[in-house]
XYZ file of C-alpha atoms in Angstrom:
703
model
C -69.678 -38.303 -4.539
C -71.362 -36.381 -7.466
C -68.171 -36.998 -9.488
C -68.345 -40.780 -8.748
C -72.042 -41.131 -9.565
C -72.053 -38.893 -12.636
C -73.638 -40.191 -15.921
C -72.209 -40.549 -19.368
C -71.975 -36.770 -20.348
C -68.475 -35.302 -20.573
C -67.125 -34.578 -16.998
C -64.379 -32.231 -15.710
C -63.384 -32.732 -12.177
C -61.446 -29.708 -11.231
C -59.461 -31.296 -8.205
C -57.322 -28.967 -6.091
C -54.059 -30.187 -4.527
C -54.585 -32.767 -1.850
C -58.422 -33.256 -2.554
C -58.209 -36.927 -3.223
C -58.399 -36.878 -6.909
C -57.055 -40.340 -7.155
C -59.799 -41.580 -4.759
C -62.468 -40.054 -6.927
C -61.270 -41.398 -10.204
C -60.767 -44.917 -8.745
C -64.187 -44.971 -7.137
C -65.707 -43.640 -10.381
C -64.212 -46.696 -12.303
C -65.366 -48.952 -9.532
C -68.784 -47.599 -9.759
C -68.965 -48.098 -13.519
C -67.738 -51.611 -13.102
C -70.231 -52.385 -10.473
C -72.976 -51.004 -12.787
C -72.366 -53.503 -15.501
C -69.389 -52.043 -17.391
C -66.976 -54.800 -18.590
C -63.363 -54.280 -17.447
C -62.146 -54.176 -21.036
C -64.600 -51.531 -22.104
C -62.894 -48.576 -20.283
C -59.332 -46.993 -20.613
C -57.851 -44.885 -17.787
C -54.695 -42.822 -18.572
C -52.202 -40.863 -16.232
C -48.691 -39.609 -16.494
C -46.433 -41.744 -14.221
C -45.865 -45.507 -13.763
C -46.323 -45.022 -10.016
C -49.800 -43.319 -10.424
C -50.943 -45.918 -12.929
C -49.766 -48.698 -10.652
C -51.564 -47.112 -7.519
C -54.747 -46.602 -9.620
C -54.778 -50.153 -10.985
C -54.255 -51.666 -7.453
C -56.777 -49.526 -5.821
C -59.473 -50.043 -8.518
C -58.881 -53.881 -8.592
C -59.231 -54.027 -4.752
C -62.500 -51.912 -4.769
C -64.032 -53.833 -7.708
C -62.628 -57.286 -6.618
C -60.966 -57.679 -9.951
C -57.696 -59.040 -11.090
C -55.377 -55.992 -11.719
C -54.203 -57.535 -15.096
C -57.788 -57.129 -16.507
C -57.885 -53.350 -16.037
C -56.731 -51.130 -18.915
C -54.897 -48.420 -16.822
C -51.631 -46.968 -17.778
C -49.550 -43.979 -18.821
C -49.991 -42.264 -22.220
C -46.491 -43.746 -23.215
C -47.272 -47.207 -21.989
C -50.589 -47.489 -23.738
C -49.268 -46.233 -26.891
C -46.322 -48.519 -26.689
C -48.722 -51.480 -26.315
C -50.756 -50.288 -29.368
C -47.599 -49.999 -31.358
C -46.457 -53.449 -30.512
C -49.762 -54.667 -31.700
C -50.484 -52.584 -34.712
C -47.043 -51.044 -35.502
C -46.560 -52.890 -38.659
C -49.200 -50.497 -40.224
C -46.932 -47.477 -39.712
C -43.562 -49.306 -40.524
C -42.648 -50.776 -37.089
C -42.392 -54.488 -36.127
C -43.262 -55.573 -32.537
C -39.524 -55.725 -31.384
C -38.937 -51.890 -31.866
C -36.650 -50.299 -29.456
C -37.080 -46.952 -27.497
C -34.415 -44.327 -27.952
C -33.522 -42.181 -24.962
C -32.062 -38.659 -25.237
C -28.475 -39.852 -25.843
C -29.658 -42.051 -28.578
C -31.510 -39.342 -30.133
C -28.543 -37.041 -30.096
C -26.322 -39.706 -31.494
C -28.772 -40.195 -34.389
C -29.147 -36.465 -34.876
C -25.449 -36.171 -35.275
C -25.376 -38.811 -37.991
C -28.141 -37.131 -39.793
C -26.384 -33.828 -39.706
C -23.250 -35.522 -41.276
C -25.333 -37.043 -43.930
C -26.921 -33.547 -44.795
C -23.785 -31.587 -44.346
C -24.995 -29.585 -41.497
C -22.178 -28.387 -39.345
C -22.758 -29.392 -35.722
C -20.602 -26.732 -34.312
C -22.882 -24.085 -35.909
C -26.153 -25.940 -35.238
C -25.746 -27.869 -31.947
C -27.628 -31.309 -31.883
C -29.436 -30.362 -28.740
C -30.955 -27.260 -30.351
C -32.085 -29.189 -33.270
C -33.573 -31.828 -31.010
C -35.426 -29.215 -29.188
C -37.188 -28.225 -32.460
C -37.995 -31.787 -33.310
C -39.383 -32.511 -29.764
C -41.559 -29.458 -30.032
C -43.018 -30.566 -33.374
C -43.670 -33.975 -31.972
C -45.348 -32.536 -28.869
C -47.660 -30.633 -31.127
C -48.495 -33.780 -33.147
C -46.752 -32.621 -36.315
C -45.083 -35.098 -38.632
C -42.271 -33.525 -40.883
C -44.772 -32.725 -43.702
C -46.946 -30.694 -41.324
C -44.086 -28.988 -39.288
C -43.432 -25.455 -40.371
C -39.828 -24.091 -39.788
C -39.612 -20.333 -39.343
C -38.323 -18.401 -42.342
C -36.509 -16.123 -39.995
C -34.973 -18.809 -37.841
C -32.235 -20.789 -39.535
C -31.896 -23.229 -36.777
C -35.425 -24.373 -37.160
C -34.876 -24.683 -40.845
C -31.968 -26.990 -40.322
C -34.115 -28.950 -37.616
C -36.612 -29.415 -40.147
C -34.267 -31.108 -42.610
C -32.922 -33.241 -39.894
C -36.350 -34.103 -38.637
C -37.280 -35.552 -42.090
C -34.180 -37.811 -42.209
C -34.274 -38.571 -38.466
C -37.773 -40.072 -38.717
C -36.750 -42.105 -41.761
C -33.703 -43.475 -40.032
C -35.798 -44.356 -36.956
C -38.111 -46.435 -39.035
C -35.072 -48.023 -40.806
C -33.734 -48.951 -37.264
C -37.122 -50.228 -36.076
C -36.890 -47.624 -33.271
C -38.990 -44.769 -31.666
C -38.197 -42.136 -29.157
C -40.632 -40.886 -26.491
C -42.285 -38.333 -28.752
C -42.706 -40.964 -31.466
C -44.527 -43.268 -29.267
C -47.237 -40.756 -29.190
C -46.935 -39.276 -32.598
C -46.832 -42.667 -34.467
C -49.835 -43.796 -32.609
C -51.697 -40.668 -33.592
C -50.691 -41.249 -37.165
C -51.850 -44.887 -36.844
C -55.414 -44.035 -35.584
C -55.771 -41.196 -38.019
C -54.839 -43.074 -41.118
C -55.950 -46.601 -40.413
C -59.759 -46.606 -40.246
C -59.863 -50.241 -39.213
C -57.616 -49.715 -36.092
C -59.452 -46.516 -35.340
C -62.815 -48.180 -35.350
C -61.416 -51.168 -33.390
C -60.362 -48.852 -30.624
C -63.274 -46.667 -30.597
C -65.611 -49.739 -30.203
C -63.314 -51.362 -27.645
C -63.417 -48.461 -25.179
C -66.806 -46.952 -24.412
C -65.476 -45.049 -21.297
C -62.225 -42.908 -21.294
C -60.737 -41.313 -18.161
C -57.764 -39.055 -18.128
C -55.872 -38.112 -14.846
C -53.711 -34.915 -14.581
C -55.451 -33.482 -17.704
C -53.780 -30.124 -17.225
C -50.496 -31.682 -18.116
C -51.628 -32.911 -21.662
C -50.029 -31.597 -24.709
C -51.244 -31.180 -28.229
C -50.553 -34.744 -29.476
C -52.197 -36.270 -26.509
C -55.234 -33.839 -26.833
C -55.417 -34.821 -30.604
C -55.239 -38.547 -29.810
C -58.168 -38.128 -27.299
C -60.225 -36.241 -29.858
C -59.749 -39.107 -32.410
C -60.749 -41.749 -29.824
C -63.508 -39.960 -28.190
C -66.872 -39.573 -30.264
C -70.320 -38.390 -29.102
C -71.003 -42.019 -28.127
C -68.189 -42.234 -25.679
C -68.179 -41.225 -21.922
C -65.119 -39.017 -21.161
C -64.097 -38.059 -17.671
C -61.027 -35.924 -17.046
C -59.484 -35.044 -13.681
C -57.012 -32.164 -13.290
C -56.106 -28.878 -11.732
C -55.473 -25.808 -13.934
C -53.467 -24.350 -10.916
C -50.904 -27.140 -11.261
C -50.251 -26.947 -14.959
C -46.419 -26.471 -14.822
C -45.170 -28.294 -17.923
C -45.466 -25.709 -20.501
C -41.754 -25.988 -21.300
C -42.339 -29.452 -22.404
C -45.467 -28.788 -24.468
C -48.193 -29.032 -21.874
C -51.173 -26.766 -22.839
C -53.243 -25.238 -19.880
C -55.814 -24.323 -22.588
C -56.747 -27.955 -22.965
C -58.338 -27.847 -19.498
C -59.625 -24.298 -19.747
C -61.583 -24.913 -22.909
C -62.814 -28.392 -21.865
C -66.454 -27.214 -21.795
C -66.335 -25.796 -25.194
C -64.528 -28.740 -26.724
C -66.997 -31.261 -25.459
C -70.496 -29.680 -25.395
C -72.686 -30.638 -22.521
C -69.815 -31.160 -20.216
C -70.369 -30.790 -16.415
C -67.709 -29.076 -14.131
C -67.444 -30.321 -10.536
C -64.920 -28.660 -8.116
C -63.076 -30.551 -5.460
C -61.907 -27.934 -2.904
C -61.734 -29.807 0.422
C -58.020 -30.563 1.093
C -57.063 -33.595 3.181
C -53.323 -33.012 3.325
C -52.573 -29.686 4.623
C -53.262 -27.155 7.398
C -55.513 -24.211 6.787
C -52.623 -21.825 7.057
C -50.772 -23.560 4.289
C -53.809 -23.614 2.092
C -54.575 -20.077 2.789
C -51.230 -19.137 1.615
C -51.494 -21.166 -1.577
C -54.975 -19.663 -2.149
C -53.627 -16.118 -1.849
C -50.655 -16.617 -4.061
C -52.550 -18.477 -7.025
C -55.466 -15.915 -6.835
C -53.119 -13.388 -8.631
C -53.199 -15.724 -11.873
C -55.799 -14.865 -14.520
C -55.655 -18.151 -16.490
C -57.701 -20.354 -14.164
C -61.298 -21.384 -13.629
C -61.063 -20.500 -9.848
C -61.413 -22.535 -6.654
C -60.450 -22.065 -2.976
C -58.968 -24.876 -0.985
C -60.003 -25.439 2.572
C -59.774 -28.019 5.152
C -61.733 -29.116 8.231
C -58.513 -29.773 9.890
C -56.403 -27.749 12.121
C -55.380 -24.106 11.354
C -51.769 -25.111 11.921
C -48.397 -22.972 12.475
C -47.604 -19.933 10.568
C -45.304 -20.385 7.548
C -41.787 -19.586 8.639
C -39.934 -17.029 6.398
C -36.282 -16.620 6.972
C -33.850 -14.165 5.256
C -30.298 -14.634 4.864
C -27.185 -12.734 3.636
C -25.757 -15.566 1.576
C -26.805 -18.891 0.054
C -24.144 -20.637 2.345
C -26.011 -19.094 5.428
C -29.248 -20.320 4.030
C -27.958 -23.904 3.531
C -26.472 -24.063 6.934
C -29.685 -22.906 8.535
C -31.629 -25.483 6.716
C -29.178 -28.285 7.876
C -29.299 -26.959 11.421
C -33.163 -27.001 11.550
C -33.297 -30.604 10.061
C -30.510 -31.729 12.371
C -32.380 -30.340 15.517
C -35.544 -32.020 14.307
C -33.825 -35.401 13.942
C -32.019 -35.066 17.446
C -35.428 -34.467 18.991
C -36.776 -37.682 17.529
C -37.969 -36.627 14.105
C -37.581 -38.576 10.967
C -35.358 -37.362 7.950
C -37.844 -38.998 5.625
C -40.527 -36.460 6.642
C -38.550 -33.753 5.028
C -38.261 -32.406 1.492
C -36.133 -29.478 0.148
C -37.788 -28.296 -3.098
C -35.899 -25.849 -5.332
C -36.480 -23.958 -8.597
C -33.181 -25.009 -10.182
C -30.893 -28.074 -9.695
C -27.996 -25.766 -9.156
C -29.430 -24.537 -5.863
C -28.857 -27.963 -4.266
C -25.084 -27.766 -3.895
C -24.813 -25.479 -0.608
C -27.826 -27.496 0.759
C -26.306 -30.743 0.011
C -22.926 -29.598 1.625
C -24.765 -28.535 4.676
C -26.575 -31.961 5.062
C -23.350 -33.716 4.424
C -21.460 -31.878 7.099
C -24.221 -32.650 9.589
C -24.316 -36.357 8.627
C -27.904 -36.062 7.545
C -29.035 -38.782 5.233
C -30.327 -37.339 1.957
C -31.077 -38.216 -1.651
C -31.305 -36.160 -4.685
C -33.959 -37.064 -6.987
C -33.580 -36.204 -10.636
C -29.848 -36.463 -10.533
C -27.761 -38.971 -12.684
C -30.188 -41.921 -12.929
C -28.898 -45.479 -12.501
C -29.981 -46.300 -16.141
C -28.067 -43.275 -17.422
C -24.621 -44.448 -16.237
C -22.251 -45.323 -19.006
C -21.625 -48.956 -18.167
C -25.360 -49.611 -17.788
C -26.138 -47.768 -21.048
C -23.520 -49.892 -22.714
C -25.179 -53.135 -21.422
C -28.618 -51.844 -22.458
C -27.262 -51.227 -26.033
C -26.194 -54.879 -26.243
C -29.546 -56.064 -25.016
C -31.334 -53.777 -27.476
C -29.185 -54.908 -30.417
C -30.008 -58.540 -29.530
C -33.844 -57.593 -29.468
C -33.677 -55.311 -32.572
C -30.710 -56.080 -34.839
C -31.808 -52.958 -36.841
C -30.880 -50.448 -34.292
C -27.930 -48.550 -35.749
C -27.651 -46.210 -32.774
C -26.977 -49.328 -30.556
C -24.627 -50.786 -32.991
C -22.524 -47.604 -33.138
C -22.387 -47.466 -29.287
C -21.103 -50.971 -28.823
C -19.313 -51.776 -32.027
C -15.747 -51.041 -30.301
C -16.882 -51.208 -26.714
C -14.901 -52.910 -25.214
C -12.187 -52.168 -27.838
C -11.909 -54.914 -30.227
C -9.569 -53.392 -32.918
C -12.158 -51.786 -35.118
C -10.857 -48.290 -36.083
C -12.643 -45.555 -37.608
C -11.746 -46.545 -41.145
C -13.193 -50.046 -40.711
C -16.414 -48.468 -39.168
C -16.681 -45.942 -42.011
C -16.500 -48.668 -44.613
C -19.284 -50.756 -42.869
C -21.313 -47.578 -42.941
C -20.649 -47.030 -46.648
C -22.033 -50.533 -47.334
C -25.088 -49.778 -45.227
C -25.910 -46.798 -47.152
C -25.080 -48.274 -50.542
C -27.322 -51.412 -49.876
C -29.798 -49.578 -47.717
C -29.431 -52.144 -44.960
C -28.798 -51.854 -41.153
C -25.283 -51.447 -39.916
C -25.322 -54.873 -38.404
C -26.316 -56.396 -41.608
C -23.615 -54.466 -43.249
C -21.150 -55.835 -40.848
C -22.259 -59.251 -41.946
C -21.090 -58.509 -45.411
C -17.780 -57.245 -44.005
C -17.268 -60.603 -42.097
C -17.960 -62.382 -45.311
C -15.068 -60.558 -46.982
C -17.398 -58.132 -49.084
C -15.689 -55.134 -47.387
C -12.039 -54.429 -47.373
C -11.016 -54.822 -43.660
C -7.731 -55.888 -42.052
C -7.709 -59.523 -40.838
C -7.891 -58.170 -37.263
C -10.838 -56.085 -37.899
C -12.639 -58.820 -39.840
C -12.195 -61.142 -36.905
C -13.444 -58.644 -34.441
C -16.713 -58.219 -36.625
C -17.045 -61.828 -36.879
C -16.642 -62.402 -33.046
C -19.186 -59.819 -32.439
C -21.788 -61.266 -34.917
C -21.220 -64.649 -33.394
C -21.930 -63.450 -29.806
C -25.065 -61.709 -30.961
C -26.257 -64.786 -32.867
C -25.606 -66.927 -29.838
C -27.354 -64.580 -27.704
C -30.469 -64.375 -29.772
C -30.696 -68.280 -29.551
C -30.360 -68.127 -25.665
C -33.154 -65.634 -25.544
C -35.436 -68.410 -26.514
C -34.679 -70.504 -23.408
C -32.626 -68.663 -20.879
C -33.793 -66.133 -18.268
C -33.175 -62.431 -19.137
C -30.705 -61.980 -16.193
C -28.568 -64.822 -17.292
C -28.541 -63.732 -20.843
C -27.167 -60.287 -19.825
C -24.443 -62.042 -17.643
C -23.401 -63.971 -20.679
C -23.187 -60.860 -22.860
C -21.056 -59.192 -20.459
C -18.724 -62.010 -20.040
C -18.624 -63.027 -23.686
C -17.977 -59.630 -24.943
C -14.987 -59.149 -22.431
C -16.766 -56.158 -20.734
C -16.312 -57.450 -17.298
C -12.877 -58.373 -18.031
C -12.103 -54.789 -18.988
C -13.210 -53.289 -15.984
C -11.546 -56.053 -13.704
C -8.307 -55.342 -15.542
C -8.536 -51.562 -14.847
C -8.477 -52.240 -11.100
C -9.578 -48.863 -10.128
C -12.190 -47.615 -7.587
C -14.133 -46.283 -10.509
C -14.052 -49.496 -12.339
C -15.066 -51.328 -9.206
C -18.068 -49.085 -8.860
C -18.921 -49.824 -12.533
C -18.807 -53.569 -11.864
C -21.174 -53.006 -8.837
C -23.549 -51.189 -11.132
C -23.590 -54.057 -13.662
C -24.054 -56.510 -10.891
C -27.136 -54.392 -9.729
C -28.242 -54.167 -13.299
C -28.577 -58.056 -13.439
C -30.178 -58.161 -9.990
C -32.772 -55.635 -11.197
C -33.493 -57.779 -14.287
C -33.914 -60.825 -12.024
C -36.164 -58.824 -9.844
C -38.228 -57.830 -12.912
C -38.514 -61.335 -14.076
C -39.703 -62.592 -10.850
C -42.312 -59.869 -10.359
C -43.502 -60.157 -13.988
C -43.927 -63.871 -13.861
C -45.609 -63.795 -10.520
C -48.081 -61.419 -12.049
C -48.809 -63.747 -14.931
C -46.845 -61.714 -17.386
C -43.959 -62.699 -19.970
C -40.399 -61.599 -18.876
C -38.305 -61.122 -21.759
C -35.457 -58.845 -22.823
C -38.017 -56.711 -24.845
C -40.417 -56.270 -22.070
C -37.620 -55.293 -19.665
C -36.332 -52.714 -22.101
C -39.701 -51.176 -22.175
C -39.917 -51.152 -18.542
C -36.523 -49.294 -18.262
C -37.376 -46.812 -21.017
C -40.491 -45.738 -19.136
C -39.096 -45.750 -15.676
C -38.558 -42.662 -13.553
C -36.445 -42.398 -10.434
C -39.263 -40.740 -8.645
C -41.142 -44.102 -8.902
C -38.661 -45.322 -6.281
C -39.466 -42.754 -3.673
C -41.057 -44.916 -0.911
C -42.869 -43.732 2.192
C -40.396 -45.608 4.340
C -37.255 -44.131 2.893
C -35.799 -42.401 5.821
C -33.668 -39.607 4.217
C -34.308 -36.037 3.342
C -35.519 -35.628 -0.235
C -33.889 -33.112 -2.457
C -35.569 -32.414 -5.753
C -36.776 -29.418 -8.112
C -40.376 -28.182 -7.662
C -41.232 -29.816 -11.082
C -40.128 -33.208 -9.764
C -42.202 -32.818 -6.583
C -45.546 -32.557 -8.281
C -47.776 -35.328 -6.920
C -45.848 -35.925 -3.740
C -46.396 -34.725 -0.205
C -44.239 -34.283 2.939
C -44.848 -33.299 6.489
C -42.056 -30.669 6.421
C -41.103 -28.765 3.210
C -38.321 -26.176 2.703
C -38.600 -23.739 -0.173
C -35.155 -22.009 -0.512
C -34.290 -19.340 -3.090
C -37.477 -17.324 -2.876
C -35.958 -14.431 -4.805
C -36.941 -12.410 -7.807
C -34.912 -13.559 -10.848
C -34.623 -17.040 -9.398
C -38.163 -17.744 -8.461
C -39.819 -16.446 -10.519
C -37.221 -17.245 -12.993
C -35.556 -14.176 -14.783
C -36.754 -15.258 -18.263
C -40.338 -15.070 -17.196
C -40.354 -11.646 -15.765
C -41.471 -10.070 -19.026
C -43.612 -13.044 -20.136
C -46.960 -13.041 -18.610
C -47.895 -16.622 -19.536
C -44.444 -17.698 -18.090
C -44.914 -15.759 -14.998
C -48.293 -17.391 -14.340
C -46.652 -20.682 -14.823
C -43.994 -19.725 -12.263
C -46.808 -18.773 -9.790
C -48.461 -22.169 -10.439
C -45.121 -23.913 -9.582
C -45.007 -21.898 -6.351
C -48.641 -23.132 -5.535
C -47.405 -26.652 -6.199
C -44.384 -26.286 -3.863
C -46.547 -24.763 -0.923
C -49.168 -27.363 -1.240
C -46.611 -30.208 -0.935
C -46.319 -29.455 2.789
C -48.662 -31.113 5.204
C -47.983 -29.218 8.500
C -44.735 -27.241 8.299
C -43.608 -24.849 5.459
C -40.260 -23.063 5.599
C -39.511 -20.377 2.891
C -36.069 -18.526 2.678
C -34.288 -16.054 0.515
C -30.689 -15.082 0.248
C -29.626 -11.432 -0.360
C -26.390 -12.615 -2.077
C -26.378 -15.597 -4.393
C -23.568 -16.654 -6.613
C -24.562 -16.943 -10.231
C -21.685 -18.291 -12.674
C -19.302 -17.637 -9.900
C -20.262 -14.028 -9.423
C -22.098 -12.528 -6.381
C -25.538 -11.159 -7.291
C -27.844 -9.139 -5.184
C -31.513 -10.388 -4.979
C -34.941 -9.129 -3.782
C -37.493 -11.188 -1.973
C -39.669 -13.010 -4.457
C -43.094 -11.454 -5.320
C -44.688 -14.774 -4.473
C -43.613 -14.324 -0.795
C -45.154 -10.793 -0.980
C -48.381 -12.246 -2.053
C -48.812 -14.212 1.049
C -51.020 -12.373 3.731
C -48.984 -10.879 6.731
C -51.076 -12.924 9.422
C -49.970 -16.230 7.768
C -46.146 -15.825 8.143
C -43.705 -15.641 11.159
C -40.241 -14.144 10.681
C -39.273 -14.908 14.251
C -36.146 -16.697 13.361
C -34.696 -14.068 10.931
C -31.970 -12.012 12.248
C -32.058 -8.336 12.330
C -28.749 -8.195 10.277
C -30.539 -10.309 7.458
C -33.649 -8.120 7.543
C -31.316 -4.961 7.158
C -29.583 -6.487 4.336
C -32.725 -6.874 2.437
C -34.047 -3.474 3.562
C -37.383 -4.999 4.648
C -39.943 -2.440 5.695
C -42.884 -2.922 8.073
C -45.372 -1.760 5.590
C -45.390 -2.709 1.846
C -45.796 -1.416 -1.726
C -48.332 -2.886 -4.094
C -47.448 -6.356 -5.432
C -45.348 -6.406 -8.690
C -48.266 -7.920 -10.443
C -50.707 -5.225 -11.604
C -54.244 -5.711 -11.315
C -54.879 -4.844 -15.038
C -51.788 -6.493 -16.266
C -53.260 -10.144 -16.755
C -52.928 -11.764 -19.998
C -55.697 -13.539 -21.941
C -54.410 -13.676 -25.419
C -53.086 -17.286 -24.889
C -56.438 -18.462 -23.353
C -59.382 -19.302 -25.639
C -62.588 -17.583 -25.158
C -64.657 -19.560 -22.547
C -66.891 -19.094 -19.819
C -64.492 -19.672 -16.981
C -64.140 -16.912 -14.406
C -60.714 -15.906 -12.997
C -60.603 -15.218 -9.394
C -59.827 -11.555 -8.842
C -56.283 -10.788 -7.385
C -55.963 -10.531 -3.701
C -54.424 -7.506 -1.958
C -50.713 -7.423 -1.636
C -48.968 -9.109 1.310
C -46.583 -7.836 3.975
C -43.035 -7.900 2.901
C -41.898 -4.924 0.921
C -38.422 -4.618 -0.335
C -37.016 -1.052 -0.216
C -36.015 0.284 -3.563
C -32.151 0.020 -3.890
C -30.087 3.246 -4.140
C -26.592 3.677 -5.496
C -25.157 3.504 -1.985
C -26.714 -0.009 -1.675
C -24.009 -1.584 -4.010
C -20.305 -1.932 -3.886
C -18.365 -1.482 -7.178
C -18.217 -4.811 -9.035
C -21.382 -6.201 -7.689
C -23.656 -8.001 -10.132
C -27.102 -6.691 -10.094
C -30.395 -7.564 -11.846
C -33.061 -5.089 -12.975
C -36.537 -6.315 -13.920
C -36.625 -4.462 -16.925
C -32.991 -3.648 -17.996
C -31.523 -7.204 -17.145
C -28.043 -7.866 -15.638
C -25.328 -5.320 -15.037
């Protein structure tokens, strides 16, 4: 209640897992509205479409307002809206398109060609990594500093500069640009900055621990001493360091915003006390935290179930058997989630579930919108909306095949470079005879331009779904797939039919909500979509996903397989204290997804790149107190394989080994590490290994 009723000074709500932070933030907004704040005077920001949708609907219901009147959205969604409105001030018009990863890589390859950078020596994905890193830090090309000792970063910096130029020429942004160009806009345009500062008097940010540098910088520009700022987050759930999230943002909040008040939410409404006690014990070994202890007034609950296996196949089969037995006794598959550290772990579990005819879905696999035929259709749509998008032109110029060879396309590119125009405009010159093309190639270009022109006219009157149907028919794309007559082509036809249905559904939903359904608004919806947004409470199948993907979700029954040193925590973090603490936070997230039943397991032998590798039980298992864990279902054979002892040695995390170098000086107090837990792994001797066995040493690596 204190967080809901708090006044206007900066507020940090440190909300532990399952403590009802969404309820707090929605009630706080409703309280502000009931006390006279106009709906257009606040901005609430979160990280997923699903979270934003839930927050908007719950707040509207509490405040008895139209959801459309509330400024609640994701960072990317809100920045996208600002760029649609003010983008001309940073070189974009309102019909800009959003490039995905494939589009980025395609453009990076073209930039490399123009800069004579060998993509065999400097992989486009590696160059993209540096560019994304600079954007996450809020650095435009002039501000980015390549390392003098890193040739890849030097090449990436050259590409970054040209890449940004080409994006503007194509009237396109990527995900990083949506934030970076908005930051540039509010920093450089005083009129826009003052307009936004005067528009929003109250700003509320959910999942603050996940903010990166560019998001933090954006907030610092928008928030002045006259603004009320509320942030809600959990430092113990900061797990996105690899994509730029900075835990320091939440740890130094009180220093960044003088006069800030800290309120802890520690009562959990999701899990049993046993599960919470295990999570508390594990996370207490981290130093980079403000410290809190989760509790519940609910039941103590069952012990955590720890099972050890000789192989990953045995582990997968046991998980399948447990779920099958639960379903046969009347349980629901939809109550179960299997959460793993790496996607590669899913295969033996998938196989086990499939053999037992257990319905399951892998989240984070190949998304519907990532399938080739769907991406081809979207490229046509984007080219209709934004004729300057060279990446989309290159994708569809000869799809389906229309007789345009490499020579013809190269000549069109040459004209585009000479005249500094888009590829589509250069194709127009080719159709008029300004470019030397064969008659067949010229007709193909003319037909393509004619189709795009007709479609742009249809877009003024026709429904989006009908427009896409016409594109697929007029281009011959559907005819191409029908002619193939294979099972794969039939699946692709089904996917395109599903795409049209999805567009029709979007149109109906948008228009019912009073919005405008156009090809452009649909493209933005797709670009910001996540397959996890589709996870519904009534989906009756086992959910398989990575621990990162599971954040924010909850399930009655959770399996955490692969609790092994080198896998979880990941081998690359074993000598990286900051990385190791992030792995521990990831474990904390996994444990706290479970409502009443948590299974953990480890395999003594796991195949890595086709080679068997011996493993030890994860230190995170060792950090759970003995009294919270049952090993009743683990065979003596598996215990012997791991060399488990009744006592145990100290935890692998030393009491005096914590890092503070990455954490700003502040007044937060880290909770002291707890005593080690129950499951010591006996040190391996030479007799423990057969010749040829792959082994991993925490210091010396693989051998």
